[in-house]
Short mmCIF file of C-alpha atoms and ligand atoms in Angstrom, two decimals:
data_model
loop_
_atom_site.label_atom_id
_atom_site.label_comp_id
_atom_site.label_asym_id
_atom_site.label_seq_id
_atom_site.Cartn_x
_atom_site.Cartn_y
_atom_site.Cartn_z
CA UNK A 1 -156.96 -168.80 -128.13
CA UNK A 2 -155.68 -165.54 -126.63
CA UNK A 3 -157.29 -162.30 -127.00
CA UNK A 4 -155.54 -160.05 -130.09
CA UNK A 5 -155.38 -157.03 -130.71
CA UNK A 6 -153.79 -155.48 -133.31
CA UNK A 7 -151.63 -152.00 -132.87
CA UNK A 8 -150.94 -149.46 -136.51
CA UNK A 9 -148.75 -147.08 -135.10
CA UNK A 10 -145.44 -145.80 -136.28
CA UNK A 11 -143.74 -144.04 -132.94
CA UNK A 12 -141.63 -147.31 -132.01
CA UNK A 13 -141.56 -145.66 -128.64
CA UNK A 14 -145.73 -146.07 -128.45
CA UNK A 15 -145.22 -149.43 -130.09
CA UNK A 16 -142.88 -150.54 -127.53
CA UNK A 17 -144.59 -149.45 -124.86
CA UNK A 18 -148.36 -150.52 -125.28
CA UNK A 19 -147.07 -153.82 -126.97
CA UNK A 20 -145.13 -154.53 -123.26
CA UNK A 21 -148.33 -153.27 -121.32
CA UNK A 22 -150.61 -155.76 -123.31
CA UNK A 23 -147.76 -159.01 -123.45
CA UNK A 24 -148.08 -158.23 -119.88
CA UNK A 25 -151.47 -159.06 -119.33
CA UNK A 26 -151.11 -161.81 -121.41
CA UNK A 27 -152.93 -160.49 -124.66
CA UNK A 28 -151.25 -161.32 -128.32
CA UNK A 29 -150.07 -158.21 -129.85
CA UNK A 30 -150.16 -157.62 -133.78
CA UNK A 31 -147.73 -154.64 -134.91
CA UNK A 32 -148.07 -152.55 -138.02
CA UNK A 33 -146.22 -149.72 -138.74
CA UNK A 34 -148.78 -147.94 -141.65
CA UNK A 35 -152.45 -148.04 -142.43
CA UNK A 36 -151.72 -150.40 -145.19
CA UNK A 37 -149.72 -152.77 -143.67
CA UNK A 38 -152.55 -152.83 -141.03
CA UNK A 39 -155.28 -153.30 -143.32
CA UNK A 40 -154.19 -156.17 -144.80
CA UNK A 41 -153.33 -157.77 -140.73
CA UNK A 42 -156.70 -156.81 -140.01
CA UNK A 43 -158.04 -159.06 -142.82
CA UNK A 44 -155.06 -162.04 -142.59
CA UNK A 45 -155.03 -162.39 -138.78
CA UNK A 46 -158.92 -160.90 -137.41
CA UNK A 47 -158.25 -159.30 -134.37
CA UNK A 48 -160.23 -158.99 -131.20
CA UNK A 49 -159.62 -155.36 -131.61
CA UNK A 50 -157.61 -152.55 -133.28
CA UNK A 51 -156.06 -149.64 -131.75
CA UNK A 52 -155.33 -147.11 -134.14
CA UNK A 53 -153.04 -144.16 -134.44
CA UNK A 54 -154.19 -141.43 -136.22
CA UNK A 55 -151.27 -139.36 -137.01
CA UNK A 56 -149.78 -141.95 -139.22
CA UNK A 57 -147.53 -141.94 -142.71
CA UNK A 58 -148.96 -141.89 -145.91
CA UNK A 59 -152.67 -142.99 -145.36
CA UNK A 60 -153.85 -141.30 -142.11
CA UNK A 61 -155.93 -143.22 -138.70
CA UNK A 62 -159.47 -141.46 -140.38
CA UNK A 63 -158.64 -143.11 -143.64
CA UNK A 64 -157.48 -146.57 -142.22
CA UNK A 65 -160.60 -146.40 -140.33
CA UNK A 66 -163.15 -146.25 -143.46
CA UNK A 67 -160.96 -148.84 -145.07
CA UNK A 68 -161.05 -151.75 -141.94
CA UNK A 69 -165.00 -150.93 -141.78
CA UNK A 70 -165.31 -151.67 -145.34
CA UNK A 71 -163.46 -155.05 -144.87
CA UNK A 72 -166.15 -157.61 -143.83
CA UNK A 73 -163.53 -159.40 -141.66
CA UNK A 74 -163.79 -156.59 -139.41
CA UNK A 75 -166.45 -154.66 -139.80
CA UNK A 76 -167.72 -154.68 -136.63
CA UNK A 77 -164.35 -155.11 -134.76
CA UNK A 78 -163.60 -152.59 -132.00
CA UNK A 79 -161.45 -149.46 -133.27
CA UNK A 80 -160.37 -147.71 -130.89
CA UNK A 81 -158.31 -144.19 -132.09
CA UNK A 82 -155.39 -142.69 -130.08
CA UNK A 83 -155.47 -139.25 -130.31
CA UNK A 84 -153.57 -136.39 -128.81
CA UNK A 85 -154.95 -134.83 -126.13
CA UNK A 86 -154.90 -131.11 -127.32
CA UNK A 87 -157.00 -131.86 -130.57
CA UNK A 88 -160.70 -132.56 -129.37
CA UNK A 89 -161.49 -132.09 -133.10
CA UNK A 90 -159.47 -135.70 -133.58
CA UNK A 91 -162.08 -137.17 -131.95
CA UNK A 92 -165.69 -136.47 -134.07
CA UNK A 93 -163.05 -137.31 -136.73
CA UNK A 94 -162.17 -140.51 -135.84
CA UNK A 95 -165.76 -142.05 -134.78
CA UNK A 96 -167.29 -140.09 -138.12
CA UNK A 97 -164.78 -142.68 -139.45
CA UNK A 98 -165.87 -145.80 -137.93
CA UNK A 99 -163.78 -145.62 -134.73
CA UNK A 100 -165.54 -146.96 -131.75
CA UNK A 101 -163.54 -145.08 -129.03
CA UNK A 102 -160.75 -142.90 -128.35
CA UNK A 103 -157.78 -142.95 -125.89
CA UNK A 104 -155.63 -139.79 -125.66
CA UNK A 105 -151.89 -139.93 -126.08
CA UNK A 106 -149.89 -139.87 -124.47
CA UNK A 107 -150.54 -143.11 -123.20
CA UNK A 108 -151.06 -143.04 -119.75
CA UNK A 109 -149.16 -146.87 -118.29
CA UNK A 110 -151.47 -146.30 -114.95
CA UNK A 111 -155.02 -146.25 -117.03
CA UNK A 112 -154.19 -147.58 -120.49
CA UNK A 113 -155.08 -151.27 -119.86
CA UNK A 114 -158.65 -150.44 -118.25
CA UNK A 115 -159.18 -148.08 -121.19
CA UNK A 116 -158.48 -150.95 -123.40
CA UNK A 117 -160.85 -153.83 -121.38
CA UNK A 118 -163.72 -151.52 -121.40
CA UNK A 119 -163.54 -151.69 -125.11
CA UNK A 120 -162.85 -155.22 -125.35
CA UNK A 121 -166.26 -155.45 -122.80
CA UNK A 122 -169.07 -157.12 -124.26
CA UNK A 123 -166.90 -158.71 -127.00
CA UNK A 124 -167.44 -162.80 -127.48
CA UNK A 125 -164.05 -164.38 -126.11
CA UNK A 126 -162.97 -167.75 -127.06
CA UNK A 127 -161.22 -168.15 -123.82
CA UNK A 128 -158.56 -165.35 -124.19
CA UNK A 129 -156.60 -163.70 -121.41
CA UNK A 130 -157.26 -162.59 -119.00
MN1 LIG B 201 -148.01 -141.39 -135.52
#
């Protein structure tokens, strides 16, 4: 099975860019457009990693992370928050909510994959790409 990454994001341009970059490296990407959908998909598909936008409609990224952490299916799954470059306080709040790391927005296509793979390290893979 391919390494699966769940991306919870409401911005279509970011969804497109991140999905493109990850697919090009052989990752399977699941998209969710809000926190509730993301929580549901995480439980169903048990992704290897979750990318979580903080600014989401309805339930924000912090609340979403807390819900994810209370779900047995993904209790140990890395959750990487996507935070605004300018908002330093977001990072502490993201860690407090249960995130394991963060990547700053705007997404830099030149470094994004390396950043994601840093958070996948140490995970038990089942023969997934790459
Ligand atoms: Mn957003």
